[in-house]
Amino acid sequence: MKKLFFVLTAASLVLFSCSSDKAQKEIDDQDNIKGSEVVETDLDLEFRDFGGEPTVLNIEDYTLQNETFRTAIWTGEFMQLTIMSIPVGGEVGLEVHDDIEQFLRVEAGKGMVFMGDSEDNLDFQVEAEDDDVILVPAGKWHNVKNIGDETLKLYSIYAKPEHAYGTVHQDKAESDADEHHH
């Protein structure tokens, strides 16, 4: 009887250990899967527009590792997510969206936010840094300038897409050459 108890106990421990390892591997694998497609590892993110697909990703990792001025990460019918990397002394660029509201979150760096009712009356000026959000109402002229000593990393959500599906702007000059319309 003692031998049977010992064998059953040992077998249970082996089975539990194997199923626990398998469960942990499944959890680890799920951390790197979006739908049925592998999209990220600790060091290797896939920078593309996942537009319209159900998506879960670590926005902080994507934002901090992004090296382009702007990359659209997700473009749907009613919303768009872009990530941006603004060099020291650079800026997003003065713009207005008449029928789009915008949410921006700073992940790294320091910027000066400018907003106002006209491009020559930017009477709202506030500094924003890591973990701050910037909320831009439709019809407000706005800009964000990097006033820090490191690259300004931010992401932006447009509540209607602003840029064409798959947009990548390597720098502000390329962004300026694209008319921001689709």
mmCIF file of C-alpha atoms in Angstrom:
data_model
loop_
_atom_site.group_PDB
_atom_site.id
_atom_site.type_symbol
_atom_site.label_atom_id
_atom_site.label_comp_id
_atom_site.label_asym_id
_atom_site.label_seq_id
_atom_site.Cartn_x
_atom_site.Cartn_y
_atom_site.Cartn_z
ATOM 1 C CA MET A 1 0.000 0.000 0.000
ATOM 2 C CA LYS A 2 2.838 2.382 0.862
ATOM 3 C CA LYS A 3 4.496 1.605 -2.495
ATOM 4 C CA LEU A 4 1.246 2.322 -4.355
ATOM 5 C CA PHE A 5 0.835 5.616 -2.469
ATOM 6 C CA PHE A 6 4.452 6.563 -3.250
ATOM 7 C CA VAL A 7 4.056 5.693 -6.967
ATOM 8 C CA LEU A 8 0.781 7.656 -7.249
ATOM 9 C CA THR A 9 2.299 10.650 -5.439
ATOM 10 C CA ALA A 10 5.391 10.621 -7.656
ATOM 11 C CA ALA A 11 3.271 10.267 -10.816
ATOM 12 C CA SER A 12 1.066 13.179 -9.716
ATOM 13 C CA LEU A 13 4.093 15.370 -9.132
ATOM 14 C CA VAL A 14 5.523 14.548 -12.572
ATOM 15 C CA LEU A 15 2.177 15.216 -14.286
ATOM 16 C CA PHE A 16 1.652 18.467 -12.350
ATOM 17 C CA SER A 17 5.169 19.638 -13.177
ATOM 18 C CA CYS A 18 4.735 18.876 -16.894
ATOM 19 C CA SER A 19 1.308 20.490 -17.126
ATOM 20 C CA SER A 20 2.539 23.510 -15.148
ATOM 21 C CA ASP A 21 5.501 23.930 -17.540
ATOM 22 C CA LYS A 22 3.167 23.544 -20.519
ATOM 23 C CA ALA A 23 0.713 26.099 -19.104
ATOM 24 C CA GLN A 24 3.532 28.573 -18.456
ATOM 25 C CA LYS A 25 4.858 28.078 -22.014
ATOM 26 C CA GLU A 26 1.344 28.746 -23.371
ATOM 27 C CA ILE A 27 1.162 31.950 -21.295
ATOM 28 C CA ASP A 28 4.632 33.002 -22.474
ATOM 29 C CA ASP A 29 3.697 32.272 -26.095
ATOM 30 C CA GLN A 30 0.473 34.280 -25.784
ATOM 31 C CA ASP A 31 2.496 37.318 -24.729
ATOM 32 C CA ASN A 32 3.964 37.371 -28.243
ATOM 33 C CA ILE A 33 0.857 36.517 -30.290
ATOM 34 C CA LYS A 34 -1.783 38.722 -31.835
ATOM 35 C CA GLY A 35 -4.553 36.604 -33.241
ATOM 36 C CA SER A 36 -2.736 33.781 -34.964
ATOM 37 C CA GLU A 37 0.255 35.896 -35.917
ATOM 38 C CA VAL A 38 3.448 36.429 -33.911
ATOM 39 C CA VAL A 39 3.987 40.178 -33.676
ATOM 40 C CA GLU A 40 6.531 40.842 -30.981
ATOM 41 C CA THR A 41 9.296 39.522 -28.834
ATOM 42 C CA ASP A 42 11.276 41.370 -26.216
ATOM 43 C CA LEU A 43 13.572 42.920 -28.834
ATOM 44 C CA ASP A 44 11.874 42.385 -32.192
ATOM 45 C CA LEU A 45 8.619 44.267 -32.833
ATOM 46 C CA GLU A 46 6.776 44.200 -36.129
ATOM 47 C CA PHE A 47 6.183 47.813 -37.172
ATOM 48 C CA ARG A 48 3.232 47.695 -39.556
ATOM 49 C CA ASP A 49 -0.386 48.760 -39.737
ATOM 50 C CA PHE A 50 -2.531 46.029 -38.187
ATOM 51 C CA GLY A 51 -5.571 48.012 -39.400
ATOM 52 C CA GLY A 52 -8.940 46.538 -38.720
ATOM 53 C CA GLU A 53 -7.569 43.324 -37.171
ATOM 54 C CA PRO A 54 -8.249 42.491 -33.520
ATOM 55 C CA THR A 55 -4.961 43.516 -31.926
ATOM 56 C CA VAL A 56 -3.272 43.497 -28.543
ATOM 57 C CA LEU A 57 0.194 45.003 -28.263
ATOM 58 C CA ASN A 58 2.426 46.710 -25.739
ATOM 59 C CA ILE A 59 2.078 50.355 -26.806
ATOM 60 C CA GLU A 60 4.920 51.480 -24.555
ATOM 61 C CA ASP A 61 7.361 49.054 -26.197
ATOM 62 C CA TYR A 62 6.249 50.079 -29.682
ATOM 63 C CA THR A 63 6.444 53.787 -28.889
ATOM 64 C CA LEU A 64 9.848 53.635 -27.207
ATOM 65 C CA GLN A 65 11.434 51.463 -29.917
ATOM 66 C CA ASN A 66 10.001 53.447 -32.840
ATOM 67 C CA GLU A 67 12.634 55.373 -34.796
ATOM 68 C CA THR A 68 10.415 56.943 -37.489
ATOM 69 C CA PHE A 69 8.760 60.334 -37.347
ATOM 70 C CA ARG A 70 5.363 58.656 -37.661
ATOM 71 C CA THR A 71 4.172 55.084 -38.158
ATOM 72 C CA ALA A 72 0.516 54.070 -38.283
ATOM 73 C CA ILE A 73 0.164 50.961 -36.126
ATOM 74 C CA TRP A 74 -3.603 50.486 -36.418
ATOM 75 C CA THR A 75 -6.001 52.153 -38.840
ATOM 76 C CA GLY A 76 -9.698 51.354 -38.579
ATOM 77 C CA GLU A 77 -12.767 53.007 -39.992
ATOM 78 C CA PHE A 78 -13.347 55.297 -36.998
ATOM 79 C CA MET A 79 -9.993 55.417 -35.186
ATOM 80 C CA GLN A 80 -6.261 55.377 -35.840
ATOM 81 C CA LEU A 81 -3.205 54.749 -33.647
ATOM 82 C CA THR A 82 0.163 56.201 -34.655
ATOM 83 C CA ILE A 83 3.531 56.279 -32.907
ATOM 84 C CA MET A 84 5.984 59.153 -33.277
ATOM 85 C CA SER A 85 9.624 59.920 -32.611
ATOM 86 C CA ILE A 86 10.427 63.652 -32.562
ATOM 87 C CA PRO A 87 14.130 64.616 -32.476
ATOM 88 C CA VAL A 88 15.501 67.216 -30.072
ATOM 89 C CA GLY A 89 14.394 70.632 -31.339
ATOM 90 C CA GLY A 90 11.882 69.029 -33.733
ATOM 91 C CA GLU A 91 8.119 69.302 -33.761
ATOM 92 C CA VAL A 92 4.989 67.463 -34.792
ATOM 93 C CA GLY A 93 3.986 70.430 -36.922
ATOM 94 C CA LEU A 94 1.219 73.008 -36.595
ATOM 95 C CA GLU A 95 -2.082 71.543 -37.774
ATOM 96 C CA VAL A 96 -5.830 71.526 -37.263
ATOM 97 C CA HIS A 97 -8.339 68.693 -37.687
ATOM 98 C CA ASP A 98 -11.822 70.115 -38.165
ATOM 99 C CA ASP A 99 -13.692 66.872 -37.548
ATOM 100 C CA ILE A 100 -11.169 64.768 -35.628
ATOM 101 C CA GLU A 101 -10.372 64.686 -31.931
ATOM 102 C CA GLN A 102 -6.913 63.578 -30.894
ATOM 103 C CA PHE A 103 -5.350 61.907 -27.853
ATOM 104 C CA LEU A 104 -1.565 61.949 -27.466
ATOM 105 C CA ARG A 105 0.486 60.323 -24.710
ATOM 106 C CA VAL A 106 4.121 61.089 -24.021
ATOM 107 C CA GLU A 107 6.179 57.971 -23.252
ATOM 108 C CA ALA A 108 9.604 59.651 -23.108
ATOM 109 C CA GLY A 109 11.054 63.129 -23.430
ATOM 110 C CA LYS A 110 9.671 66.594 -22.859
ATOM 111 C CA GLY A 111 7.552 68.720 -25.137
ATOM 112 C CA MET A 112 5.810 72.058 -25.254
ATOM 113 C CA VAL A 113 2.156 71.809 -26.283
ATOM 114 C CA PHE A 114 0.637 74.699 -28.213
ATOM 115 C CA MET A 115 -3.113 75.015 -28.909
ATOM 116 C CA GLY A 116 -5.476 77.758 -29.926
ATOM 117 C CA ASP A 117 -8.404 78.834 -32.070
ATOM 118 C CA SER A 118 -6.203 80.004 -34.939
ATOM 119 C CA GLU A 119 -2.683 79.312 -36.159
ATOM 120 C CA ASP A 120 -1.541 82.766 -35.036
ATOM 121 C CA ASN A 121 -3.269 82.600 -31.649
ATOM 122 C CA LEU A 122 -1.875 79.603 -29.769
ATOM 123 C CA ASP A 123 -2.772 80.896 -26.320
ATOM 124 C CA PHE A 124 -2.665 77.451 -24.653
ATOM 125 C CA GLN A 125 0.972 76.534 -23.899
ATOM 126 C CA VAL A 126 1.798 73.762 -21.437
ATOM 127 C CA GLU A 127 4.806 71.466 -20.986
ATOM 128 C CA ALA A 128 4.197 67.727 -21.275
ATOM 129 C CA GLU A 129 6.536 64.892 -20.341
ATOM 130 C CA ASP A 130 6.641 61.154 -19.678
ATOM 131 C CA ASP A 131 3.159 59.778 -18.803
ATOM 132 C CA ASP A 132 1.296 63.009 -19.658
ATOM 133 C CA VAL A 133 -1.618 62.991 -22.079
ATOM 134 C CA ILE A 134 -2.580 65.750 -24.484
ATOM 135 C CA LEU A 135 -6.222 66.036 -25.521
ATOM 136 C CA VAL A 136 -6.918 68.041 -28.677
ATOM 137 C CA PRO A 137 -10.504 69.050 -29.426
ATOM 138 C CA ALA A 138 -11.673 69.068 -33.036
ATOM 139 C CA GLY A 139 -11.085 72.445 -34.667
ATOM 140 C CA LYS A 140 -8.151 73.470 -32.419
ATOM 141 C CA TRP A 141 -4.836 74.403 -33.992
ATOM 142 C CA HIS A 142 -2.096 72.471 -32.217
ATOM 143 C CA ASN A 143 1.574 71.565 -32.222
ATOM 144 C CA VAL A 144 4.024 69.764 -29.951
ATOM 145 C CA LYS A 145 7.688 70.797 -29.949
ATOM 146 C CA ASN A 146 10.480 68.767 -28.396
ATOM 147 C CA ILE A 147 12.055 71.063 -25.783
ATOM 148 C CA GLY A 148 13.984 68.337 -23.981
ATOM 149 C CA ASP A 149 17.453 66.893 -24.399
ATOM 150 C CA GLU A 150 16.285 63.484 -25.686
ATOM 151 C CA THR A 151 14.013 62.216 -28.442
ATOM 152 C CA LEU A 152 10.340 62.841 -27.709
ATOM 153 C CA LYS A 153 8.436 59.552 -27.975
ATOM 154 C CA LEU A 154 4.665 59.671 -28.129
ATOM 155 C CA TYR A 155 1.660 57.891 -29.503
ATOM 156 C CA SER A 156 -1.477 59.436 -30.894
ATOM 157 C CA ILE A 157 -5.039 58.222 -31.282
ATOM 158 C CA TYR A 158 -7.157 59.969 -33.883
ATOM 159 C CA ALA A 159 -10.900 59.539 -33.540
ATOM 160 C CA LYS A 160 -11.383 59.191 -37.210
ATOM 161 C CA PRO A 161 -8.217 58.149 -39.024
ATOM 162 C CA GLU A 162 -6.038 61.033 -40.171
ATOM 163 C CA HIS A 163 -3.372 59.239 -42.205
ATOM 164 C CA ALA A 164 -3.665 56.620 -44.953
ATOM 165 C CA TYR A 165 -3.538 52.936 -44.008
ATOM 166 C CA GLY A 166 0.074 51.800 -43.531
ATOM 167 C CA THR A 167 1.527 55.316 -43.258
ATOM 168 C CA VAL A 168 5.217 55.554 -42.381
ATOM 169 C CA HIS A 169 6.975 58.927 -42.405
ATOM 170 C CA GLN A 170 10.716 58.592 -41.882
ATOM 171 C CA ASP A 171 10.994 62.260 -40.906
ATOM 172 C CA LYS A 172 8.989 65.502 -40.750
ATOM 173 C CA ALA A 173 9.974 66.497 -44.294
ATOM 174 C CA GLU A 174 8.409 63.309 -45.616
ATOM 175 C CA SER A 175 5.356 63.947 -43.452
ATOM 176 C CA ASP A 176 5.055 67.500 -44.797
ATOM 177 C CA ALA A 177 5.282 66.204 -48.367
ATOM 178 C CA ASP A 178 2.321 63.899 -47.659
ATOM 179 C CA GLU A 179 -0.790 66.023 -47.429
ATOM 180 C CA HIS A 180 -2.245 64.029 -44.479
ATOM 181 C CA HIS A 181 -5.279 63.119 -46.515
ATOM 182 C CA HIS A 182 -6.574 59.779 -47.658
#
